[in-house]
CSV table of C-alpha atoms in Angstrom, one decimal:
chain,number,residue,atom,x,y,z
A,1263,UNK,CA,37.7,20.9,1.5
A,1264,UNK,CA,35.6,18.3,3.5
A,1265,UNK,CA,32.4,20.1,2.8
A,1266,UNK,CA,33.2,20.3,-1.0
A,1267,UNK,CA,34.0,16.5,-1.1
A,1268,UNK,CA,30.8,15.8,0.9
A,1269,UNK,CA,28.7,18.0,-1.4
A,1270,UNK,CA,30.2,16.3,-4.5
A,1271,UNK,CA,29.5,12.8,-3.1
A,1272,UNK,CA,25.9,13.8,-2.1
A,1273,UNK,CA,25.3,15.0,-5.7
A,1274,UNK,CA,26.5,11.7,-7.2
A,1275,UNK,CA,24.5,9.8,-4.6
A,1276,UNK,CA,21.3,11.7,-5.3
A,1277,UNK,CA,21.7,11.2,-9.0
A,1278,UNK,CA,22.2,7.4,-8.6
A,1279,UNK,CA,19.3,6.8,-6.2
A,1280,UNK,CA,16.7,9.3,-7.4
A,1281,UNK,CA,14.0,10.5,-5.1
A,1282,UNK,CA,14.2,9.4,-1.4
A,1283,UNK,CA,11.1,8.2,0.4
A,1284,UNK,CA,10.4,9.0,4.1
A,1285,UNK,CA,10.6,5.3,5.0
A,1286,UNK,CA,12.3,2.1,3.8
A,1287,UNK,CA,11.2,0.8,0.4
A,1288,UNK,CA,8.6,-1.9,0.9
A,1289,UNK,CA,10.0,-5.4,0.7
A,1290,UNK,CA,13.6,-4.4,0.5
A,1291,UNK,CA,14.7,-3.8,4.1
A,1292,UNK,CA,15.7,-5.7,7.2
A,1293,UNK,CA,14.2,-5.0,10.6
A,1294,UNK,CA,16.5,-4.5,13.5
A,1295,UNK,CA,15.9,-3.7,17.2
A,1296,UNK,CA,18.2,-1.8,19.6
A,1297,UNK,CA,17.9,-1.0,23.2
A,1298,UNK,CA,17.8,2.6,24.4
A,1299,UNK,CA,21.3,3.4,25.6
A,1300,UNK,CA,22.9,0.3,24.0
A,1301,UNK,CA,24.6,-0.4,20.7
A,1302,UNK,CA,23.0,-1.2,17.3
A,1303,UNK,CA,24.8,-3.0,14.4
A,1304,UNK,CA,23.5,-2.1,11.0
A,1305,UNK,CA,24.7,-4.7,8.4
A,1306,UNK,CA,25.8,-3.9,4.9
A,1307,UNK,CA,28.3,-5.6,2.6
A,1308,UNK,CA,29.2,-5.8,-1.1
A,1309,UNK,CA,29.4,-9.0,-3.0
A,1310,UNK,CA,32.8,-8.4,-4.6
A,1311,UNK,CA,34.6,-5.7,-6.6
A,1312,UNK,CA,36.8,-2.8,-5.8
A,1313,UNK,CA,35.3,-0.6,-3.1
A,1314,UNK,CA,35.3,3.1,-4.0
A,1315,UNK,CA,32.9,4.7,-1.6
A,1316,UNK,CA,30.5,3.8,1.1
A,1317,UNK,CA,27.8,6.1,2.4
A,1318,UNK,CA,25.3,5.6,5.3
A,1319,UNK,CA,22.4,7.9,5.8
A,1320,UNK,CA,19.1,8.0,7.7
A,1321,UNK,CA,16.2,8.6,5.4
A,1322,UNK,CA,14.1,11.7,5.6
A,1323,UNK,CA,14.0,12.9,9.2
A,1324,UNK,CA,10.8,14.7,10.3
A,1325,UNK,CA,9.8,15.5,6.8
A,1326,UNK,CA,13.2,17.0,6.0
A,1327,UNK,CA,16.3,15.9,4.1
A,1328,UNK,CA,18.2,12.7,4.7
A,1329,UNK,CA,20.7,12.8,7.5
A,1330,UNK,CA,24.3,11.9,7.0
A,1331,UNK,CA,25.5,9.1,9.3
A,1332,UNK,CA,28.9,8.0,8.0
A,1333,UNK,CA,30.9,8.2,4.8
A,1334,UNK,CA,34.0,6.3,3.6
A,1335,UNK,CA,36.2,6.8,0.5
A,1336,UNK,CA,38.9,4.3,-0.4
A,1337,UNK,CA,42.4,5.9,-0.3
A,1338,UNK,CA,40.9,9.2,0.7
A,1339,UNK,CA,41.0,9.8,4.5
A,1340,UNK,CA,39.8,13.4,4.0
A,1341,UNK,CA,36.2,12.2,3.1
A,1342,UNK,CA,35.9,9.6,5.9
A,1343,UNK,CA,33.3,11.7,7.9
A,1344,UNK,CA,30.5,11.3,10.4
A,1345,UNK,CA,27.3,13.3,10.5
A,1346,UNK,CA,26.9,15.9,13.3
A,1347,UNK,CA,24.5,13.8,15.3
A,1348,UNK,CA,26.8,10.7,14.9
A,1349,UNK,CA,30.2,12.1,15.6
A,1350,UNK,CA,32.0,9.8,18.1
A,1351,UNK,CA,29.1,7.3,18.0
A,1352,UNK,CA,29.8,5.3,14.9
A,1353,UNK,CA,32.5,2.9,13.6
A,1354,UNK,CA,32.8,0.3,10.9
A,1355,UNK,CA,33.2,-3.2,12.2
A,1356,UNK,CA,34.4,-6.5,10.6
A,1357,UNK,CA,36.7,-6.5,7.6
A,1358,UNK,CA,36.2,-3.6,5.3
A,1359,UNK,CA,38.8,-4.9,2.9
A,1360,UNK,CA,36.4,-7.7,2.1
A,1361,UNK,CA,33.6,-5.4,1.4
A,1362,UNK,CA,31.9,-5.5,4.9
A,1363,UNK,CA,30.8,-2.1,6.1
A,1364,UNK,CA,28.6,-3.1,9.0
A,1365,UNK,CA,28.0,0.1,11.0
A,1366,UNK,CA,28.0,0.1,14.8
A,1367,UNK,CA,26.0,2.8,16.4
A,1368,UNK,CA,26.7,3.6,20.1
A,1369,UNK,CA,24.5,5.0,22.8
A,1370,UNK,CA,21.3,4.6,20.8
A,1371,UNK,CA,18.5,7.1,21.7
A,1372,UNK,CA,14.9,7.5,20.5
A,1373,UNK,CA,15.9,10.0,17.8
A,1374,UNK,CA,18.0,7.2,16.1
A,1375,UNK,CA,14.9,5.3,15.2
A,1376,UNK,CA,14.2,5.2,11.5
A,1377,UNK,CA,15.3,3.9,8.1
A,1378,UNK,CA,19.0,3.7,7.4
A,1379,UNK,CA,20.3,3.4,3.8
A,1380,UNK,CA,23.7,2.1,3.0
A,1381,UNK,CA,25.2,2.6,-0.5
A,1382,UNK,CA,28.4,0.9,-1.6
A,1383,UNK,CA,29.9,2.0,-4.9
A,1384,UNK,CA,32.2,-0.6,-6.4
A,1385,UNK,CA,34.0,-1.4,-9.6
A,1386,UNK,CA,34.0,-4.9,-11.3
A,1387,UNK,CA,36.3,-5.0,-14.3
A,1388,UNK,CA,36.2,-1.3,-14.5
A,1389,UNK,CA,32.4,-1.3,-14.6
A,1390,UNK,CA,30.7,0.8,-11.9
A,1391,UNK,CA,28.2,-0.9,-9.7
A,1392,UNK,CA,26.0,0.2,-6.8
A,1393,UNK,CA,24.8,-1.9,-3.9
A,1394,UNK,CA,21.9,-0.7,-1.6
A,1395,UNK,CA,21.1,-1.9,1.9
A,1396,UNK,CA,18.1,-0.7,3.9
A,1397,UNK,CA,17.8,-1.2,7.7
A,1398,UNK,CA,14.6,-0.2,9.6
A,1399,UNK,CA,15.9,0.4,13.1
A,1400,UNK,CA,13.4,0.2,16.0
A,1401,UNK,CA,14.3,1.4,19.5
A,1402,UNK,CA,12.9,-0.3,22.6
A,1403,UNK,CA,13.4,0.4,26.4
A,1404,UNK,CA,12.4,-1.9,29.2
A,1405,UNK,CA,9.8,-0.7,31.6
A,1406,UNK,CA,10.6,-0.6,35.4
A,1407,UNK,CA,9.0,-3.1,37.7
A,1408,UNK,CA,5.5,-1.9,38.4
A,1409,UNK,CA,4.8,-0.3,41.8
A,1410,UNK,CA,1.3,-1.0,43.1
A,1411,UNK,CA,-0.3,1.1,45.9
A,1412,UNK,CA,-3.6,0.6,47.7
A,1413,UNK,CA,-5.9,3.4,48.5
A,1414,UNK,CA,-9.0,2.6,50.8
A,1415,UNK,CA,-12.0,4.7,49.9
A,1416,UNK,CA,-14.1,3.9,52.9
A,1417,UNK,CA,-14.8,7.5,53.8
A,1418,UNK,CA,-15.8,8.5,50.3
A,1419,UNK,CA,-17.2,5.2,48.8
A,1420,UNK,CA,-17.8,2.5,51.5
A,1421,UNK,CA,-16.7,-0.9,50.4
A,1422,UNK,CA,-14.6,0.5,47.6
A,1423,UNK,CA,-10.8,0.7,47.1
A,1424,UNK,CA,-8.4,1.8,44.4
A,1425,UNK,CA,-5.2,0.1,43.2
A,1426,UNK,CA,-2.6,2.4,41.6
A,1427,UNK,CA,0.0,0.8,39.3
A,1428,UNK,CA,2.9,2.8,37.9
A,1429,UNK,CA,5.9,2.0,35.7
A,1430,UNK,CA,8.4,4.2,33.9
A,1431,UNK,CA,11.4,4.3,31.6
A,1432,UNK,CA,9.9,2.3,28.8
A,1433,UNK,CA,9.5,2.7,25.0
A,1434,UNK,CA,7.2,2.6,23.0
A,1435,UNK,CA,4.0,3.4,24.9
A,1436,UNK,CA,2.7,0.4,27.0
A,1437,UNK,CA,-0.8,-0.8,27.7
A,1438,UNK,CA,-1.9,-1.9,31.2
A,1439,UNK,CA,-3.8,-5.1,32.0
A,1440,UNK,CA,-5.3,-5.8,35.4
A,1441,UNK,CA,-5.7,-9.6,36.1
A,1442,UNK,CA,-7.6,-11.4,38.8
A,1443,UNK,CA,-5.2,-14.2,39.6
A,1444,UNK,CA,-7.9,-16.5,41.0
A,1445,UNK,CA,-9.1,-17.3,37.5
A,1446,UNK,CA,-6.7,-15.2,35.3
A,1447,UNK,CA,-9.6,-13.1,34.1
A,1448,UNK,CA,-9.0,-9.5,33.0
A,1449,UNK,CA,-10.9,-6.7,34.8
A,1450,UNK,CA,-13.3,-4.8,32.5
A,1451,UNK,CA,-12.1,-1.5,31.0
A,1452,UNK,CA,-14.8,0.6,32.7
A,1453,UNK,CA,-13.1,-0.1,36.1
A,1454,UNK,CA,-9.7,1.1,34.8
A,1455,UNK,CA,-8.3,4.5,34.1
A,1456,UNK,CA,-4.8,4.6,32.5
A,1457,UNK,CA,-2.7,7.6,31.6
A,1458,UNK,CA,0.7,8.0,29.9
A,1459,UNK,CA,3.3,10.8,29.8
A,1460,UNK,CA,6.9,11.1,28.8
A,1461,UNK,CA,10.1,12.3,30.6
A,1462,UNK,CA,12.8,14.5,29.1
A,1463,UNK,CA,14.3,11.6,27.2
A,1464,UNK,CA,11.0,10.7,25.6
A,1465,UNK,CA,10.6,7.5,27.6
A,1466,UNK,CA,7.1,6.7,28.9
A,1467,UNK,CA,5.6,6.9,32.4
A,1468,UNK,CA,2.5,4.8,32.7
A,1469,UNK,CA,0.0,5.1,35.5
A,1470,UNK,CA,-3.2,3.0,35.9
A,1471,UNK,CA,-5.9,3.0,38.5
A,1472,UNK,CA,-8.3,0.1,39.1
A,1473,UNK,CA,-11.3,0.7,41.3
A,1474,UNK,CA,-13.1,-2.3,42.8
A,1475,UNK,CA,-15.0,-3.6,45.8
A,1476,UNK,CA,-12.9,-4.6,48.8
A,1477,UNK,CA,-12.2,-8.3,48.6
A,1478,UNK,CA,-9.7,-11.1,49.3
A,1479,UNK,CA,-7.4,-12.3,46.6
A,1480,UNK,CA,-4.4,-11.6,44.4
A,1481,UNK,CA,-4.4,-9.0,41.7
A,1482,UNK,CA,-1.7,-8.5,39.1
A,1483,UNK,CA,-0.8,-5.4,37.1
A,1484,UNK,CA,0.7,-6.2,33.7
A,1485,UNK,CA,2.7,-3.5,31.8
A,1486,UNK,CA,2.5,-4.6,28.2
A,1487,UNK,CA,5.0,-3.0,25.7
A,1488,UNK,CA,2.9,-2.4,22.6
A,1489,UNK,CA,5.8,-3.2,20.2
A,1490,UNK,CA,7.6,-6.0,21.9
A,1491,UNK,CA,4.6,-7.5,23.7
A,1492,UNK,CA,7.0,-7.9,26.6
A,1493,UNK,CA,5.1,-8.1,30.0
A,1494,UNK,CA,6.4,-6.8,33.2
A,1495,UNK,CA,4.3,-7.9,36.1
A,1496,UNK,CA,3.6,-7.1,39.8
A,1497,UNK,CA,1.1,-8.7,42.1
A,1498,UNK,CA,-0.6,-7.5,45.3
A,1499,UNK,CA,-2.3,-9.9,47.8
A,1500,UNK,CA,-5.4,-8.4,49.4
A,1501,UNK,CA,-7.2,-9.2,52.6
A,1502,UNK,CA,-10.7,-7.7,53.3
A,1503,UNK,CA,-9.9,-7.5,57.0
A,1504,UNK,CA,-6.5,-5.9,56.8
A,1505,UNK,CA,-6.6,-4.2,53.5
A,1506,UNK,CA,-3.0,-4.9,52.4
A,1507,UNK,CA,-1.8,-8.3,53.4
A,1508,UNK,CA,1.3,-8.8,51.3
A,1509,UNK,CA,3.1,-7.2,48.4
A,1510,UNK,CA,5.6,-8.7,46.0
A,1511,UNK,CA,7.2,-8.1,42.6
A,1512,UNK,CA,7.3,-10.9,39.9
A,1513,UNK,CA,9.2,-10.0,36.7
A,1514,UNK,CA,11.6,-12.9,36.2
A,1515,UNK,CA,9.8,-14.1,32.9
A,1516,UNK,CA,9.9,-10.6,31.4
A,1517,UNK,CA,13.4,-10.8,29.9
A,1518,UNK,CA,12.7,-14.2,28.4
A,1519,UNK,CA,9.5,-13.0,26.8
A,1520,UNK,CA,11.5,-10.0,25.3
A,1521,UNK,CA,14.2,-12.3,23.9
A,1522,UNK,CA,11.7,-14.6,22.3
A,1523,UNK,CA,9.8,-11.8,20.7
A,1524,UNK,CA,12.9,-10.1,19.3
A,1525,UNK,CA,14.2,-13.4,17.8
A,1526,UNK,CA,10.8,-14.1,16.2
A,1527,UNK,CA,10.6,-10.4,15.0
A,1528,UNK,CA,14.0,-10.5,13.3
A,1529,UNK,CA,13.7,-14.0,11.7
A,1530,UNK,CA,10.2,-13.3,10.4
A,1531,UNK,CA,11.2,-10.1,8.6
A,1532,UNK,CA,14.4,-10.8,6.7
A,1533,UNK,CA,13.6,-9.8,3.1
A,1534,UNK,CA,16.4,-9.7,0.6
A,1535,UNK,CA,18.6,-6.6,0.2
A,1536,UNK,CA,17.8,-4.4,-2.7
A,1537,UNK,CA,20.5,-4.9,-5.3
């Protein structure tokens, strides 16, 4: 019975919306950002009328069909369903009797990233009406504090040393910037070799090696998230006589940078919903 009702609703939905693109329609969606492992709130509401049905789906997934997220039918508990990948992870919040069907998605993972489409079917004076809301959801994950290790190359390359910087658990892929703190200059790319890989969750592990002449001074390794532009930093203080003089982690400003970016990102990309 549930499958029959779902198939019937999908047929009506497809007839109303026509062909479905693989991404949100340009200029008709809102950007949203969620942290890996946290919650996301996808906002969608009607502007009056008698609510008949609400349907949330994620647009074409990996070139295939749209994926069902959550459905609601007024006065019909047997069609209030969640998609297989969203069972136990979604609920409507706020006041649905007033037409608010904001969807909360729990335990966000990288596979949740994509374009979400909300359709609200209402009646106003017995005249059917459809409201569309599109949300482009981006997933981010904070990189760990970088770990810097020193490798003296005296036996292989006299007067040379390598600094190895590694960080993990971030998303999307990060870039690495080595900075000479004496004048805040960036070391040239030809001295740097950076590699990235992913763990079983799809989160990135970044490793970067800087080769340079033995010298005194403070050198910083910046892990730069390519989407959020958030910077996580570590510093190492070098002494030509002792090799490694001191080591410390500096990342207090990272969260503040992240918050500032997300606020700018959201407020700068708030196009109107597609009615």
